[in-house]
Amino acid sequence: MSKILVAYFSASGVTKALAERLANAIGADVHEIVPETPYTEADLDWRDKSSRSSVEMSDKSFRPAVANKVENMDEYTTVFVGFPIWWYVAPNIINTFLENYNLAGKKIIPFATSGMSGMGKTNDELKASCPGAELVEGKRFDANAGEGELKAWAAGYLR
């Protein structure tokens, strides 16, 4: 039997709520990707070119440290990875998370929250961070997406 994980990074709580609804809808375990240094409101000001998030996202090789780990990652066959869209892609901390594990043979399914932006080039930016895994096309959800919508979407990957 396959075991499913919903891992997520949430800067403001929006992605956290969506990830928890998804996990509940599909009976998955949940893991919050916690940055070693928490992001402040000023860090997240995308209009400020010198803000932490702007600086990190301008350097694709930058990997923010993650404070916690999934101790039993080898038990999971499917990993949904959630995050807010930053600059039309996943935040670099998602690359850090993926690179911390041997994900070969696992199915990785990105999902995101954003007020307006789509997934952009998210998979292009994540592919090198999960070699050997099956990285499938993800989806952006509105913050208020319900369990029914999330379950119907996830079912396509859980057959």
Coordinates of C-alpha atoms in Angstrom, one line a residue:
M1 CA 0.0 0.0 0.0
S2 CA 1.3 3.4 -0.9
K3 CA 1.9 6.0 1.8
I4 CA 1.2 9.7 1.0
L5 CA 2.8 12.8 2.4
V6 CA 1.7 16.4 2.0
A7 CA 4.7 18.6 2.7
Y8 CA 4.3 22.4 2.5
F9 CA 6.0 25.7 3.1
S10 CA 3.7 28.6 4.1
A11 CA 4.9 32.1 4.5
S12 CA 1.6 33.6 5.6
G13 CA -0.6 30.7 6.6
V14 CA -2.6 30.5 3.3
T15 CA -0.7 27.5 1.9
K16 CA -0.8 25.8 5.4
A17 CA -4.6 25.9 5.4
L18 CA -4.8 24.5 1.9
A19 CA -2.2 21.8 2.6
E20 CA -4.1 20.7 5.7
R21 CA -7.4 20.5 3.7
L22 CA -5.6 18.4 1.0
A23 CA -4.1 16.0 3.6
N24 CA -7.4 15.6 5.3
A25 CA -9.2 15.0 2.0
I26 CA -6.8 12.2 0.9
G27 CA -5.8 10.7 4.2
A28 CA -2.2 11.8 4.0
D29 CA 0.4 12.6 6.6
V30 CA 1.4 16.3 6.9
H31 CA 4.8 17.9 7.2
E32 CA 5.5 21.7 7.5
I33 CA 8.7 22.8 5.8
V34 CA 10.0 25.2 8.4
P35 CA 12.8 27.7 7.5
E36 CA 15.7 27.8 9.8
T37 CA 15.3 31.6 9.9
P38 CA 11.6 32.5 9.8
Y39 CA 10.5 35.0 7.2
T40 CA 9.3 38.4 8.5
E41 CA 6.7 40.6 6.8
A42 CA 9.6 42.8 5.6
D43 CA 11.4 39.7 4.2
L44 CA 8.3 38.9 2.1
D45 CA 8.0 42.4 0.6
W46 CA 8.3 41.5 -3.1
R47 CA 8.2 45.2 -4.1
D48 CA 11.5 45.8 -2.2
K49 CA 14.4 44.6 -4.3
S50 CA 16.5 44.3 -1.2
S51 CA 14.0 42.2 0.8
R52 CA 15.1 38.7 1.8
S53 CA 12.7 36.9 -0.6
S54 CA 13.7 39.2 -3.5
V55 CA 17.4 38.5 -2.9
E56 CA 16.9 34.8 -2.5
M57 CA 14.8 34.5 -5.6
S58 CA 17.2 36.5 -7.7
D59 CA 19.8 33.8 -7.1
K60 CA 18.5 30.4 -8.3
S61 CA 21.4 28.6 -6.6
F62 CA 20.6 30.0 -3.1
R63 CA 19.2 27.4 -0.8
P64 CA 17.5 28.7 2.4
A65 CA 18.2 26.3 5.3
V66 CA 15.3 24.1 6.5
A67 CA 15.0 23.6 10.3
N68 CA 13.2 20.2 10.3
K69 CA 13.2 16.9 8.4
V70 CA 10.9 14.1 7.4
E71 CA 12.4 11.3 9.4
N72 CA 10.7 8.5 7.5
M73 CA 10.7 9.9 4.0
D74 CA 11.7 6.4 2.6
E75 CA 8.2 5.2 3.6
Y76 CA 6.4 7.5 1.2
T77 CA 5.7 6.7 -2.4
T78 CA 3.8 10.0 -3.2
V79 CA 4.7 13.4 -2.0
F80 CA 2.5 16.5 -2.6
V81 CA 4.6 19.6 -2.2
G82 CA 2.8 22.9 -1.5
F83 CA 4.1 26.4 -1.5
P84 CA 3.1 30.0 -2.4
I85 CA 4.2 31.1 -5.9
W86 CA 7.1 33.6 -5.7
W87 CA 8.2 35.2 -9.0
Y88 CA 6.2 32.6 -11.0
V89 CA 8.0 29.6 -9.4
A90 CA 8.4 27.8 -6.1
P91 CA 10.4 29.5 -3.4
N92 CA 14.0 28.3 -3.3
I93 CA 13.3 26.6 0.1
I94 CA 11.3 24.0 -1.8
N95 CA 14.5 23.1 -3.7
T96 CA 16.3 22.8 -0.4
F97 CA 13.6 20.5 0.9
L98 CA 13.6 18.2 -2.2
E99 CA 17.4 18.1 -2.3
N100 CA 17.6 16.9 1.4
Y101 CA 16.2 13.4 0.3
N102 CA 16.7 10.6 -2.1
L103 CA 13.4 10.9 -4.0
A104 CA 14.2 8.4 -6.7
G105 CA 11.1 6.3 -7.6
K106 CA 8.7 8.6 -5.8
K107 CA 5.9 10.7 -7.4
I108 CA 6.3 14.4 -6.6
I109 CA 3.2 16.5 -7.1
P110 CA 3.5 20.3 -6.7
F111 CA 0.6 22.5 -5.6
A112 CA 0.6 26.2 -5.0
T113 CA -1.3 29.2 -3.7
S114 CA -1.2 32.6 -5.4
G115 CA -3.5 35.5 -5.7
M116 CA -3.0 35.7 -9.4
S117 CA 0.2 34.0 -10.7
G118 CA 0.0 30.5 -12.2
M119 CA 2.6 27.7 -11.8
G120 CA 4.9 29.4 -14.4
K121 CA 8.2 27.5 -14.8
T122 CA 7.9 25.8 -11.5
N123 CA 8.6 22.2 -12.7
D124 CA 11.6 23.5 -14.8
E125 CA 13.0 25.0 -11.6
L126 CA 12.3 21.9 -9.4
K127 CA 13.3 19.0 -11.8
A128 CA 17.0 19.1 -11.0
S129 CA 16.2 19.0 -7.2
C130 CA 14.5 15.6 -7.4
P131 CA 16.5 13.4 -9.7
G132 CA 15.0 10.0 -10.4
A133 CA 11.6 11.1 -9.1
E134 CA 8.5 11.4 -11.3
L135 CA 7.8 15.1 -11.1
V136 CA 4.3 15.7 -12.4
E137 CA 2.6 19.0 -13.5
G138 CA 1.2 20.8 -10.5
K139 CA -1.7 23.1 -10.0
R140 CA -2.3 26.5 -8.4
F141 CA -5.3 26.7 -6.2
D142 CA -7.3 29.6 -4.8
A143 CA -6.9 30.0 -1.1
N144 CA -10.4 28.8 -0.4
A145 CA -10.3 25.6 -2.5
G146 CA -12.5 23.1 -0.7
E147 CA -11.7 19.5 0.2
G148 CA -13.9 18.2 -2.6
E149 CA -12.0 20.1 -5.2
L150 CA -8.7 19.0 -3.7
K151 CA -9.7 15.4 -3.4
A152 CA -10.9 15.2 -7.0
W153 CA -7.7 16.8 -8.3
A154 CA -5.4 14.5 -6.2
A155 CA -7.4 11.4 -7.2
G156 CA -5.9 11.7 -10.7
Y157 CA -2.5 11.0 -9.2
L158 CA -3.4 8.3 -6.7
R159 CA -4.7 5.6 -9.1

